[in-house]
PDB file of C-alpha atoms and ligand atoms in Angstrom:
ATOM      1  CA  MET A 498      -5.051   1.837  25.710  1.00 38.00           C
ATOM      2  CA  ARG A 499      -4.822  -1.739  26.188  1.00 40.00           C
ATOM      3  CA  HIS A 500      -7.846  -3.468  28.072  1.00 41.00           C
ATOM      4  CA  LEU A 501      -7.174  -6.210  30.933  1.00 38.00           C
ATOM      5  CA  PHE A 502      -9.649  -8.544  31.564  1.00 39.00           C
ATOM      6  CA  ILE A 503      -9.605 -10.668  34.296  1.00 36.00           C
ATOM      7  CA  LEU A 504     -11.811 -14.004  33.489  1.00 36.00           C
ATOM      8  CA  ARG A 505     -13.071 -16.356  36.623  1.00 36.00           C
ATOM      9  CA  GLY A 506     -10.624 -14.324  38.930  1.00 33.00           C
ATOM     10  CA  PHE A 507      -7.363 -16.096  37.838  1.00 33.00           C
ATOM     11  CA  LYS A 508      -6.977 -15.825  34.176  1.00 32.00           C
ATOM     12  CA  VAL A 509      -5.860 -12.944  32.200  1.00 32.00           C
ATOM     13  CA  ARG A 510      -6.055 -11.618  28.929  1.00 30.00           C
ATOM     14  CA  TRP A 511      -5.559  -8.928  27.041  1.00 38.00           C
ATOM     15  CA  ARG A 512      -7.765  -7.812  24.499  1.00 53.00           C
ATOM     16  CA  MET A 513      -6.107  -5.368  21.593  1.00 67.00           C
ATOM     17  CA  GLY A 514      -5.900  -2.069  22.020  1.00 90.00           C
ATOM     18  CA  GLN A 515      -5.504   0.458  18.312  1.00 96.00           C
ATOM     19  CA  ILE A 516      -4.804  -2.022  15.834  1.00 97.00           C
ATOM     20  CA  ILE A 517      -2.926   0.194  12.484  1.00 98.00           C
ATOM     21  CA  LEU A 518      -3.671  -2.387   9.533  1.00 98.00           C
ATOM     22  CA  ALA A 519      -1.282  -1.007   6.575  1.00 98.00           C
ATOM     23  CA  HIS A 520       0.091  -1.561   3.288  1.00 97.00           C
ATOM     24  CA  GLY A 521       3.637  -1.655   2.985  1.00 96.00           C
ATOM     25  CA  ASP A 522       4.443   0.296   0.122  1.00 95.00           C
ATOM     26  CA  CYS A 523       6.111   3.878   0.959  1.00 97.00           C
ATOM     27  CA  ASP A 524       2.755   5.938   1.284  1.00 98.00           C
ATOM     28  CA  GLY A 525       1.181   2.699   3.632  1.00 98.00           C
ATOM     29  CA  VAL A 526       4.526   3.106   5.530  1.00 98.00           C
ATOM     30  CA  CYS A 527       3.881   6.615   6.093  1.00 98.00           C
ATOM     31  CA  ALA A 528       0.732   6.727   6.931  1.00 98.00           C
ATOM     32  CA  ALA A 529       1.092   4.478   9.801  1.00 98.00           C
ATOM     33  CA  SER A 530       3.941   6.411  10.515  1.00 98.00           C
ATOM     34  CA  ILE A 531       1.569   9.682  10.826  1.00 98.00           C
ATOM     35  CA  VAL A 532      -1.404   7.721  12.832  1.00 98.00           C
ATOM     36  CA  LEU A 533       1.064   6.353  15.314  1.00 98.00           C
ATOM     37  CA  ALA A 534       2.937   9.685  16.040  1.00 98.00           C
ATOM     38  CA  ALA A 535      -1.163  10.489  16.974  1.00 98.00           C
ATOM     39  CA  ARG A 536      -1.735   6.727  18.732  1.00 97.00           C
ATOM     40  CA  ARG A 537       1.382   5.638  20.363  1.00 96.00           C
ATOM     41  CA  ASP A 538       0.117   2.744  21.709  1.00 95.00           C
ATOM     42  CA  ALA A 539      -1.623   1.315  18.468  1.00 97.00           C
ATOM     43  CA  LYS A 540       0.067  -2.343  17.083  1.00 96.00           C
ATOM     44  CA  VAL A 541       1.375  -2.131  13.563  1.00 97.00           C
ATOM     45  CA  VAL A 542       0.807  -4.609  11.132  1.00 97.00           C
ATOM     46  CA  PHE A 543       0.688  -4.879   7.607  1.00 97.00           C
ATOM     47  CA  THR A 544      -1.284  -6.717   4.956  1.00 96.00           C
ATOM     48  CA  ASN A 545      -2.541  -5.880   1.215  1.00 93.00           C
ATOM     49  CA  PRO A 546      -5.935  -6.075  -0.085  1.00 93.00           C
ATOM     50  CA  ALA A 547      -5.511  -9.707  -0.753  1.00 90.00           C
ATOM     51  CA  GLY A 548      -4.919 -10.042   3.295  1.00 94.00           C
ATOM     52  CA  LEU A 549      -7.159  -7.750   4.471  1.00 97.00           C
ATOM     53  CA  LEU A 550     -10.381  -9.534   5.094  1.00 97.00           C
ATOM     54  CA  SER A 551      -8.576 -12.000   7.346  1.00 96.00           C
ATOM     55  CA  GLU A 552      -6.663  -9.953   9.185  1.00 96.00           C
ATOM     56  CA  LEU A 553     -10.139  -8.417   9.897  1.00 97.00           C
ATOM     57  CA  LYS A 554     -11.746 -11.308  11.411  1.00 96.00           C
ATOM     58  CA  SER A 555      -8.817 -12.661  13.312  1.00 95.00           C
ATOM     59  CA  ILE A 556      -9.427  -9.510  15.391  1.00 95.00           C
ATOM     60  CA  GLU A 557     -12.010 -10.009  18.076  1.00 93.00           C
ATOM     61  CA  ALA A 558     -12.269  -6.435  19.020  1.00 92.00           C
ATOM     62  CA  GLY A 559     -10.404  -3.277  19.002  1.00 93.00           C
ATOM     63  CA  SER A 560     -10.234   0.023  17.443  1.00 96.00           C
ATOM     64  CA  ILE A 561      -8.808  -0.163  13.984  1.00 97.00           C
ATOM     65  CA  ILE A 562      -7.295   2.392  11.715  1.00 98.00           C
ATOM     66  CA  ILE A 563      -7.067   0.847   7.899  1.00 98.00           C
ATOM     67  CA  LEU A 564      -4.642   2.885   5.855  1.00 98.00           C
ATOM     68  CA  ASP A 565      -3.812   2.304   2.050  1.00 97.00           C
ATOM     69  CA  VAL A 566      -5.428  -1.331   1.452  1.00 97.00           C
ATOM     70  CA  ALA A 567      -7.988  -1.617  -1.004  1.00 94.00           C
ATOM     71  CA  LEU A 568     -11.333  -3.267  -0.867  1.00 94.00           C
ATOM     72  CA  THR A 569     -10.974  -6.267  -3.279  1.00 92.00           C
ATOM     73  CA  SER A 570     -14.598  -6.831  -5.418  1.00 90.00           C
ATOM     74  CA  LYS A 571     -14.353 -10.227  -4.775  1.00 91.00           C
ATOM     75  CA  HIS A 572     -14.527  -9.970  -0.740  1.00 94.00           C
ATOM     76  CA  LYS A 573     -16.089  -6.886  -0.149  1.00 95.00           C
ATOM     77  CA  ASN A 574     -19.300  -8.199   0.889  1.00 96.00           C
ATOM     78  CA  GLU A 575     -17.233 -10.546   3.767  1.00 97.00           C
ATOM     79  CA  ILE A 576     -15.344  -7.369   4.415  1.00 97.00           C
ATOM     80  CA  ILE A 577     -18.259  -4.534   4.693  1.00 97.00           C
ATOM     81  CA  SER A 578     -19.943  -7.538   7.613  1.00 97.00           C
ATOM     82  CA  GLU A 579     -16.488  -7.268   9.338  1.00 97.00           C
ATOM     83  CA  PHE A 580     -16.593  -3.788   9.098  1.00 97.00           C
ATOM     84  CA  LYS A 581     -20.216  -3.872  10.661  1.00 97.00           C
ATOM     85  CA  ARG A 582     -19.369  -6.370  13.363  1.00 97.00           C
ATOM     86  CA  LEU A 583     -16.253  -4.727  14.598  1.00 96.00           C
ATOM     87  CA  SER A 584     -17.263  -1.006  14.686  1.00 96.00           C
ATOM     88  CA  LEU A 585     -20.143  -2.502  16.653  1.00 95.00           C
ATOM     89  CA  LYS A 586     -17.567  -2.152  19.213  1.00 91.00           C
ATOM     90  CA  ASN A 587     -14.925   0.590  18.707  1.00 95.00           C
ATOM     91  CA  GLU A 588     -14.312   2.659  16.055  1.00 96.00           C
ATOM     92  CA  VAL A 589     -12.998   1.835  12.625  1.00 97.00           C
ATOM     93  CA  ILE A 590     -11.496   4.094  10.021  1.00 98.00           C
ATOM     94  CA  TYR A 591     -10.640   3.615   6.471  1.00 98.00           C
ATOM     95  CA  LEU A 592      -8.504   5.865   4.682  1.00 97.00           C
ATOM     96  CA  ASP A 593      -7.687   4.605   1.443  1.00 96.00           C
ATOM     97  CA  HIS A 594      -7.757   6.326  -1.913  1.00 94.00           C
ATOM     98  CA  HIS A 595      -8.006   2.932  -4.681  1.00 92.00           C
ATOM     99  CA  PRO A 596     -10.511   3.279  -6.299  1.00 88.00           C
ATOM    100  CA  LEU A 597     -14.056   1.418  -5.111  1.00 91.00           C
ATOM    101  CA  PRO A 598     -15.159  -1.979  -5.980  1.00 90.00           C
ATOM    102  CA  GLN A 599     -18.490  -1.400  -8.251  1.00 88.00           C
ATOM    103  CA  GLY A 600     -21.645  -1.824  -5.906  1.00 90.00           C
ATOM    104  CA  LEU A 601     -19.654  -0.137  -3.017  1.00 92.00           C
ATOM    105  CA  ASN A 602     -20.695   3.373  -2.048  1.00 90.00           C
ATOM    106  CA  VAL A 603     -17.702   5.551   0.103  1.00 88.00           C
ATOM    107  CA  ASN A 604     -20.831   7.122   2.154  1.00 88.00           C
ATOM    108  CA  LYS A 605     -22.318   4.353   3.103  1.00 90.00           C
ATOM    109  CA  LEU A 606     -19.493   1.973   4.473  1.00 94.00           C
ATOM    110  CA  PRO A 607     -20.375   1.499   7.909  1.00 95.00           C
ATOM    111  CA  VAL A 608     -16.734   2.711   8.812  1.00 96.00           C
ATOM    112  CA  ARG A 609     -15.191   6.515   9.598  1.00 96.00           C
ATOM    113  CA  THR A 610     -13.713   7.550   6.584  1.00 95.00           C
ATOM    114  CA  LEU A 611     -12.763  11.183   4.916  1.00 92.00           C
ATOM    115  CA  LYS A 612     -14.346  12.172   2.006  1.00 77.00           C
ATOM    116  CA  GLY A 613     -14.399  14.520  -0.707  1.00 71.00           C
ATOM    117  CA  VAL A 614     -10.383  14.277  -0.926  1.00 78.00           C
ATOM    118  CA  ARG A 615      -9.777  13.573  -4.757  1.00 83.00           C
ATOM    119  CA  GLY A 616      -6.413  12.090  -5.106  1.00 89.00           C
ATOM    120  CA  ALA A 617      -5.071  12.305  -1.827  1.00 96.00           C
ATOM    121  CA  CYS A 618      -2.772   9.323  -0.920  1.00 97.00           C
ATOM    122  CA  ALA A 619      -3.836   7.582   2.331  1.00 98.00           C
ATOM    123  CA  SER A 620      -0.008   9.389   4.010  1.00 98.00           C
ATOM    124  CA  GLU A 621      -2.462  12.711   3.312  1.00 98.00           C
ATOM    125  CA  LEU A 622      -5.538  11.458   4.238  1.00 98.00           C
ATOM    126  CA  ALA A 623      -3.939  10.122   7.946  1.00 98.00           C
ATOM    127  CA  TYR A 624      -2.405  13.392   7.990  1.00 98.00           C
ATOM    128  CA  THR A 625      -5.894  15.486   7.236  1.00 97.00           C
ATOM    129  CA  CYS A 626      -7.411  13.277   9.971  1.00 97.00           C
ATOM    130  CA  PHE A 627      -5.045  13.014  12.567  1.00 98.00           C
ATOM    131  CA  LYS A 628      -3.559  16.457  12.426  1.00 97.00           C
ATOM    132  CA  ASN A 629      -5.209  17.711  15.804  1.00 97.00           C
ATOM    133  CA  ASP A 630      -3.029  14.975  17.559  1.00 97.00           C
ATOM    134  CA  LEU A 631       0.007  15.766  15.615  1.00 98.00           C
ATOM    135  CA  GLU A 632       3.548  17.715  15.775  1.00 97.00           C
ATOM    136  CA  PRO A 633       2.578  20.322  12.953  1.00 97.00           C
ATOM    137  CA  GLU A 634       5.956  19.347  11.010  1.00 98.00           C
ATOM    138  CA  MET A 635       4.868  15.605  10.665  1.00 98.00           C
ATOM    139  CA  SER A 636       3.345  17.121   7.796  1.00 98.00           C
ATOM    140  CA  ARG A 637       6.883  16.126   5.852  1.00 98.00           C
ATOM    141  CA  VAL A 638       6.265  12.801   6.445  1.00 98.00           C
ATOM    142  CA  ALA A 639       2.597  12.859   4.346  1.00 98.00           C
ATOM    143  CA  ILE A 640       4.321  14.349   1.276  1.00 98.00           C
ATOM    144  CA  TYR A 641       7.375  11.682   1.461  1.00 98.00           C
ATOM    145  CA  GLY A 642       4.299   9.134   1.742  1.00 98.00           C
ATOM    146  CA  ALA A 643       2.575  11.415  -0.997  1.00 98.00           C
ATOM    147  CA  ILE A 644       5.620  11.499  -3.488  1.00 97.00           C
ATOM    148  CA  GLY A 645       5.652   7.957  -2.968  1.00 96.00           C
ATOM    149  CA  ASP A 646       2.649   7.520  -4.674  1.00 93.00           C
ATOM    150  CA  TYR A 647       2.853   9.941  -7.159  1.00 91.00           C
ATOM    151  CA  SER A 648       0.372  11.625  -5.186  1.00 94.00           C
ATOM    152  CA  ASP A 649       1.830  15.086  -4.367  1.00 95.00           C
ATOM    153  CA  ASN A 650       0.175  17.362  -6.458  1.00 94.00           C
ATOM    154  CA  THR A 651      -3.119  17.546  -4.538  1.00 96.00           C
ATOM    155  CA  PRO A 652      -4.362  21.170  -3.336  1.00 96.00           C
ATOM    156  CA  GLY A 653      -3.804  19.669   0.589  1.00 97.00           C
ATOM    157  CA  VAL A 654      -0.101  18.319  -0.070  1.00 97.00           C
ATOM    158  CA  ARG A 655       0.649  21.628  -2.033  1.00 97.00           C
ATOM    159  CA  ARG A 656      -0.359  23.606   1.173  1.00 97.00           C
ATOM    160  CA  LEU A 657       1.512  21.385   3.391  1.00 98.00           C
ATOM    161  CA  LEU A 658       5.162  22.055   0.774  1.00 97.00           C
ATOM    162  CA  GLU A 659       4.289  25.869   1.299  1.00 97.00           C
ATOM    163  CA  LYS A 660       6.063  25.218   4.496  1.00 97.00           C
ATOM    164  CA  TRP A 661       9.203  23.257   3.144  1.00 98.00           C
ATOM    165  CA  ASP A 662      12.125  23.651   0.409  1.00 97.00           C
ATOM    166  CA  LYS A 663      10.619  20.516  -1.828  1.00 95.00           C
ATOM    167  CA  ARG A 664      14.222  19.796  -2.768  1.00 96.00           C
ATOM    168  CA  GLU A 665      15.190  18.739   0.862  1.00 97.00           C
ATOM    169  CA  LEU A 666      11.904  16.376   1.105  1.00 98.00           C
ATOM    170  CA  TYR A 667      12.205  14.737  -2.393  1.00 97.00           C
ATOM    171  CA  LEU A 668      16.116  13.636  -1.584  1.00 98.00           C
ATOM    172  CA  GLU A 669      14.391  12.173   1.907  1.00 98.00           C
ATOM    173  CA  ALA A 670      11.055  10.569  -0.113  1.00 98.00           C
ATOM    174  CA  GLY A 671      13.592   9.054  -2.807  1.00 97.00           C
ATOM    175  CA  ILE A 672      15.909   7.221  -0.268  1.00 98.00           C
ATOM    176  CA  LEU A 673      12.260   6.220   2.092  1.00 98.00           C
ATOM    177  CA  VAL A 674      11.328   4.859  -1.732  1.00 96.00           C
ATOM    178  CA  ALA A 675      14.545   3.072  -2.622  1.00 96.00           C
ATOM    179  CA  ALA A 676      14.867   1.356   0.677  1.00 96.00           C
ATOM    180  CA  LEU A 677      11.406   0.279   0.472  1.00 95.00           C
ATOM    181  CA  GLU A 678      11.920  -1.371  -2.944  1.00 91.00           C
ATOM    182  CA  GLY A 679      14.484  -2.502  -2.254  1.00 87.00           C
ATOM    183  CA  VAL A 680      13.574  -4.395   1.573  1.00 88.00           C
ATOM    184  CA  ARG A 681      11.348  -8.414   0.976  1.00 79.00           C
ATOM    185  CA  ARG A 682       8.149  -7.294   0.540  1.00 74.00           C
ATOM    186  CA  MET A 683       7.046  -8.965   3.661  1.00 79.00           C
ATOM    187  CA  ASP A 684      10.116  -7.805   5.367  1.00 92.00           C
ATOM    188  CA  PHE A 685       7.571  -6.516   7.873  1.00 95.00           C
ATOM    189  CA  ASP A 686       9.430  -6.129  10.839  1.00 96.00           C
ATOM    190  CA  PHE A 687      12.625  -3.803   9.075  1.00 97.00           C
ATOM    191  CA  LYS A 688       9.195  -1.596   8.212  1.00 97.00           C
ATOM    192  CA  ARG A 689       7.754  -1.846  11.458  1.00 97.00           C
ATOM    193  CA  SER A 690      11.000  -0.113  13.142  1.00 97.00           C
ATOM    194  CA  LEU A 691      10.962   1.739  10.034  1.00 98.00           C
ATOM    195  CA  VAL A 692       7.661   3.182  10.746  1.00 98.00           C
ATOM    196  CA  ASN A 693       8.257   3.764  14.486  1.00 98.00           C
ATOM    197  CA  TYR A 694      11.622   6.117  13.239  1.00 98.00           C
ATOM    198  CA  LEU A 695       9.622   8.367  11.131  1.00 98.00           C
ATOM    199  CA  SER A 696       6.851   8.482  13.941  1.00 98.00           C
ATOM    200  CA  GLU A 697       9.691  10.336  15.438  1.00 98.00           C
ATOM    201  CA  ASN A 698      10.262  12.345  12.412  1.00 98.00           C
ATOM    202  CA  LYS A 699      13.390  11.551  12.129  1.00 98.00           C
ATOM    203  CA  LEU A 700      14.992  11.820   8.597  1.00 98.00           C
ATOM    204  CA  PRO A 701      15.479   9.058   6.148  1.00 98.00           C
ATOM    205  CA  SER A 702      19.178  10.372   5.401  1.00 98.00           C
ATOM    206  CA  ALA A 703      19.700  10.452   9.143  1.00 98.00           C
ATOM    207  CA  ASP A 704      19.881   6.414   8.972  1.00 98.00           C
ATOM    208  CA  ARG A 705      23.221   5.822   7.348  1.00 97.00           C
ATOM    209  CA  ASN A 706      21.650   2.066   6.694  1.00 96.00           C
ATOM    210  CA  LEU A 707      18.729   3.728   4.948  1.00 97.00           C
ATOM    211  CA  VAL A 708      20.867   5.547   2.716  1.00 97.00           C
ATOM    212  CA  GLU A 709      23.113   2.475   2.244  1.00 97.00           C
ATOM    213  CA  MET A 710      19.990   0.459   0.975  1.00 96.00           C
ATOM    214  CA  ALA A 711      18.950   2.869  -0.933  1.00 97.00           C
ATOM    215  CA  LEU A 712      21.799   3.312  -2.714  1.00 97.00           C
ATOM    216  CA  ARG A 713      22.280  -0.245  -3.168  1.00 96.00           C
ATOM    217  CA  GLU A 714      18.986  -0.060  -4.805  1.00 95.00           C
ATOM    218  CA  ALA A 715      19.623   2.871  -7.560  1.00 96.00           C
ATOM    219  CA  GLU A 716      22.442   0.463  -8.647  1.00 96.00           C
ATOM    220  CA  ARG A 717      20.225  -2.676  -8.663  1.00 95.00           C
ATOM    221  CA  ASP A 718      17.922  -0.331 -10.438  1.00 96.00           C
ATOM    222  CA  GLU A 719      20.448   0.284 -12.972  1.00 96.00           C
ATOM    223  CA  GLU A 720      21.546  -3.299 -13.868  1.00 97.00           C
ATOM    224  CA  MET A 721      17.565  -4.806 -13.661  1.00 97.00           C
ATOM    225  CA  ARG A 722      15.823  -2.259 -16.329  1.00 97.00           C
ATOM    226  CA  ARG A 723      18.759  -3.697 -18.917  1.00 97.00           C
ATOM    227  CA  VAL A 724      17.390  -7.269 -17.742  1.00 98.00           C
ATOM    228  CA  VAL A 725      14.088  -6.284 -18.416  1.00 98.00           C
ATOM    229  CA  LYS A 726      14.859  -5.235 -21.370  1.00 98.00           C
ATOM    230  CA  SER A 727      16.816  -8.582 -22.634  1.00 98.00           C
ATOM    231  CA  LEU A 728      13.118 -10.483 -21.443  1.00 98.00           C
ATOM    232  CA  VAL A 729      10.518  -8.787 -22.142  1.00 98.00           C
ATOM    233  CA  LYS A 730       7.748 -10.172 -24.569  1.00 98.00           C
ATOM    234  CA  THR A 731       5.288  -8.441 -25.785  1.00 98.00           C
ATOM    235  CA  HIS A 732       1.527  -9.725 -26.773  1.00 98.00           C
ATOM    236  CA  GLY A 733      -0.577  -7.557 -28.676  1.00 98.00           C
ATOM    237  CA  ASN A 734      -0.795  -4.208 -26.741  1.00 98.00           C
ATOM    238  CA  VAL A 735       0.454  -6.145 -23.446  1.00 98.00           C
ATOM    239  CA  SER A 736       4.408  -6.683 -22.570  1.00 98.00           C
ATOM    240  CA  TYR A 737       5.306  -8.978 -19.738  1.00 98.00           C
ATOM    241  CA  VAL A 738       8.111 -10.191 -17.319  1.00 98.00           C
ATOM    242  CA  VAL A 739       8.196 -13.205 -15.611  1.00 98.00           C
ATOM    243  CA  ASN A 740      10.781 -13.821 -12.306  1.00 97.00           C
ATOM    244  CA  VAL A 741      12.513 -11.194 -13.123  1.00 95.00           C
ATOM    245  CA  GLU A 742      13.938 -10.622  -8.824  1.00 91.00           C
ATOM    246  CA  TRP A 743      13.267  -6.923  -8.775  1.00 93.00           C
ATOM    247  CA  SER A 744      10.322  -4.589  -7.524  1.00 91.00           C
ATOM    248  CA  LEU A 745       7.507  -6.386  -9.289  1.00 94.00           C
ATOM    249  CA  GLY A 746       6.009  -2.716 -10.180  1.00 94.00           C
ATOM    250  CA  LYS A 747       9.206  -1.014 -11.900  1.00 95.00           C
ATOM    251  CA  ALA A 748       9.309  -4.459 -13.295  1.00 97.00           C
ATOM    252  CA  ALA A 749       5.640  -3.555 -15.085  1.00 98.00           C
ATOM    253  CA  THR A 750       6.856  -0.438 -15.827  1.00 97.00           C
ATOM    254  CA  TYR A 751      10.289  -1.062 -17.810  1.00 98.00           C
ATOM    255  CA  ALA A 752       7.930  -3.658 -19.458  1.00 98.00           C
ATOM    256  CA  ARG A 753       5.476  -1.671 -20.757  1.00 98.00           C
ATOM    257  CA  ALA A 754       8.041   1.370 -21.542  1.00 98.00           C
ATOM    258  CA  TYR A 755      10.760  -1.192 -23.268  1.00 98.00           C
ATOM    259  CA  GLY A 756       8.333  -3.611 -25.090  1.00 98.00           C
ATOM    260  CA  GLU A 757       6.634  -0.238 -26.582  1.00 98.00           C
ATOM    261  CA  THR A 758       2.731  -1.416 -25.003  1.00 98.00           C
ATOM    262  CA  ILE A 759       0.156   0.255 -23.155  1.00 98.00           C
ATOM    263  CA  ILE A 760      -0.093  -2.365 -20.437  1.00 98.00           C
ATOM    264  CA  GLY A 761       3.493  -4.108 -18.828  1.00 98.00           C
ATOM    265  CA  VAL A 762       3.029  -7.038 -16.697  1.00 98.00           C
ATOM    266  CA  ALA A 763       5.336  -8.119 -14.493  1.00 98.00           C
ATOM    267  CA  ALA A 764       4.596 -11.684 -12.935  1.00 98.00           C
ATOM    268  CA  ASP A 765       6.444 -13.601  -9.847  1.00 97.00           C
ATOM    269  CA  GLU A 766       5.913 -17.396  -9.254  1.00 97.00           C
ATOM    270  CA  HIS A 767       5.554 -18.721  -5.966  1.00 93.00           C
ATOM    271  CA  GLY A 768       4.148 -21.901  -4.663  1.00 95.00           C
ATOM    272  CA  GLU A 769       0.526 -22.521  -6.157  1.00 97.00           C
ATOM    273  CA  LYS A 770       0.271 -18.219  -6.879  1.00 97.00           C
ATOM    274  CA  ILE A 771       1.416 -15.883  -9.074  1.00 98.00           C
ATOM    275  CA  ASP A 772       1.746 -12.024  -8.053  1.00 96.00           C
ATOM    276  CA  LEU A 773       1.170  -9.311 -10.406  1.00 97.00           C
ATOM    277  CA  SER A 774       1.792  -5.784 -11.182  1.00 97.00           C
ATOM    278  CA  ILE A 775       0.572  -3.882 -14.082  1.00 98.00           C
ATOM    279  CA  ARG A 776       1.278  -0.880 -15.419  1.00 98.00           C
ATOM    280  CA  SER A 777      -0.401   1.743 -17.835  1.00 97.00           C
ATOM    281  CA  ILE A 778      -0.609   4.604 -19.562  1.00 96.00           C
ATOM    282  CA  GLY A 779      -3.526   6.857 -20.698  1.00 95.00           C
ATOM    283  CA  LEU A 780      -6.360   3.727 -19.252  1.00 96.00           C
ATOM    284  CA  ARG A 781      -8.921   5.103 -16.963  1.00 93.00           C
ATOM    285  CA  ASN A 782     -10.041   1.430 -16.028  1.00 94.00           C
ATOM    286  CA  LEU A 783      -6.966  -0.869 -15.370  1.00 96.00           C
ATOM    287  CA  HIS A 784      -8.230  -1.331 -11.308  1.00 94.00           C
ATOM    288  CA  ARG A 785     -11.198  -3.044 -13.110  1.00 94.00           C
ATOM    289  CA  ILE A 786      -9.819  -4.716 -16.022  1.00 96.00           C
ATOM    290  CA  THR A 787      -7.274  -6.011 -13.890  1.00 96.00           C
ATOM    291  CA  SER A 788     -10.084  -7.465 -11.010  1.00 94.00           C
ATOM    292  CA  SER A 789     -12.252  -9.251 -13.725  1.00 95.00           C
ATOM    293  CA  VAL A 790      -9.387 -10.670 -15.530  1.00 98.00           C
ATOM    294  CA  ALA A 791      -8.297 -12.485 -12.227  1.00 97.00           C
ATOM    295  CA  GLU A 792     -11.387 -12.982 -10.827  1.00 96.00           C
ATOM    296  CA  ALA A 793     -11.996 -14.754 -13.612  1.00 97.00           C
ATOM    297  CA  LEU A 794      -8.824 -17.185 -13.810  1.00 98.00           C
ATOM    298  CA  GLY A 795      -9.873 -17.744 -10.363  1.00 97.00           C
ATOM    299  CA  GLY A 796      -7.532 -14.892  -8.425  1.00 96.00           C
ATOM    300  CA  LEU A 797      -8.177 -11.620  -7.262  1.00 94.00           C
ATOM    301  CA  GLY A 798      -7.069  -8.151  -8.247  1.00 93.00           C
ATOM    302  CA  GLY A 799      -7.590  -4.430  -8.693  1.00 91.00           C
ATOM    303  CA  GLY A 800      -5.572  -0.997  -7.815  1.00 90.00           C
ATOM    304  CA  HIS A 801      -5.434   2.572  -9.525  1.00 90.00           C
ATOM    305  CA  ALA A 802      -6.085   3.843 -13.010  1.00 91.00           C
ATOM    306  CA  ASN A 803      -2.921   2.827 -14.430  1.00 94.00           C
ATOM    307  CA  ALA A 804      -1.479   0.627 -11.664  1.00 94.00           C
ATOM    308  CA  ALA A 805      -2.807  -2.258 -10.068  1.00 95.00           C
ATOM    309  CA  GLY A 806      -1.335  -5.578  -8.359  1.00 94.00           C
ATOM    310  CA  ALA A 807      -3.464  -9.524  -8.386  1.00 96.00           C
ATOM    311  CA  MET A 808      -2.743 -12.890  -7.373  1.00 96.00           C
ATOM    312  CA  ILE A 809      -3.802 -15.602  -9.606  1.00 98.00           C
ATOM    313  CA  PRO A 810      -2.982 -19.320  -9.838  1.00 98.00           C
ATOM    314  CA  ARG A 811      -0.327 -20.745 -10.745  1.00 97.00           C
ATOM    315  CA  GLY A 812       0.030 -21.685 -15.052  1.00 97.00           C
ATOM    316  CA  LYS A 813      -2.356 -19.142 -15.406  1.00 98.00           C
ATOM    317  CA  LEU A 814      -0.073 -15.864 -16.898  1.00 98.00           C
ATOM    318  CA  LEU A 815      -0.508 -16.782 -20.433  1.00 98.00           C
ATOM    319  CA  ASP A 816      -4.259 -16.729 -20.271  1.00 98.00           C
ATOM    320  CA  PHE A 817      -4.274 -13.221 -17.889  1.00 98.00           C
ATOM    321  CA  VAL A 818      -1.650 -11.864 -20.591  1.00 98.00           C
ATOM    322  CA  GLU A 819      -4.388 -13.162 -23.383  1.00 98.00           C
ATOM    323  CA  MET A 820      -7.094 -11.824 -21.200  1.00 98.00           C
ATOM    324  CA  LEU A 821      -5.718  -8.819 -20.630  1.00 98.00           C
ATOM    325  CA  ASN A 822      -4.818  -8.270 -23.964  1.00 98.00           C
ATOM    326  CA  GLU A 823      -8.888  -9.126 -25.739  1.00 97.00           C
ATOM    327  CA  LYS A 824     -10.043  -6.268 -22.514  1.00 96.00           C
ATOM    328  CA  LEU A 825      -8.044  -3.462 -24.017  1.00 92.00           C
ATOM    329  CA  ALA A 826      -9.462  -4.330 -27.731  1.00 84.00           C
TER     330      ALA A 826
HETATM  331 MN1   MN B1785      -1.213   4.656  -1.065  1.00 57.79          MN
END
């Protein structure tokens, strides 16, 4: 619902109604689609952990639903005060599954959230939260999101899967994941139209353009894995690649695999910054290590126990790799 304000009799100003702030990966896109199906008037804005604070600051008022966007330890205090400011006027719902930065307690966040759902990705949380306003068959969109985030083995998703043949859904999720990996990260128009499409519960396989994108990405994966293999460098327990033009997450995974190390890093230099994906096996705290190293270098980062992301100043990549390796020891 949009509110119309008439100021001084002639000036007309629109104030924001409902805003969805979502991450742009498969889980974020699916979570946004689910919420949009329940809240048809909402406006969808894509953001990420580094951008969340400035998005919140730019909103004067409105009912806000945040999906799959981690809170960074660097901005945690400012984000909490934005949550407080915004929730004085309207409801703020925060649905996420990244570990909170140290010092924050999910029970004390000044927003509405879902508690006690261990391992559930943002799409599962969104489906659970908005279930009463959804067609039950929207559950498959929650399942695509869960597969995209490797989170389809939770009790909640297993229950949702009982109503489907999972093999059909894996094909649909696979198309979605591959198409999203293939699209530029900042192609928000494409992602917004995808959210509209999925919010109507239309199948990814029914959109030939999406299928084409997924097939092209599959071909590219086959080629880029070899590129990563030829470029990977190793320092102690950390392998890394720089500026391979591929999905950062996949590049990090294969850097780790081909470098035969515990951690893989993929870096993308642009302007004065470096975007990083970090992937590990068998760690419990990659998000913590990543955020402390990135912050020590003047950047920021976070994520999950074995998958994280960071942004650091240009020229600091070798320091980052060196410090990650030290933290492992
Ligand atoms: Mn997620």
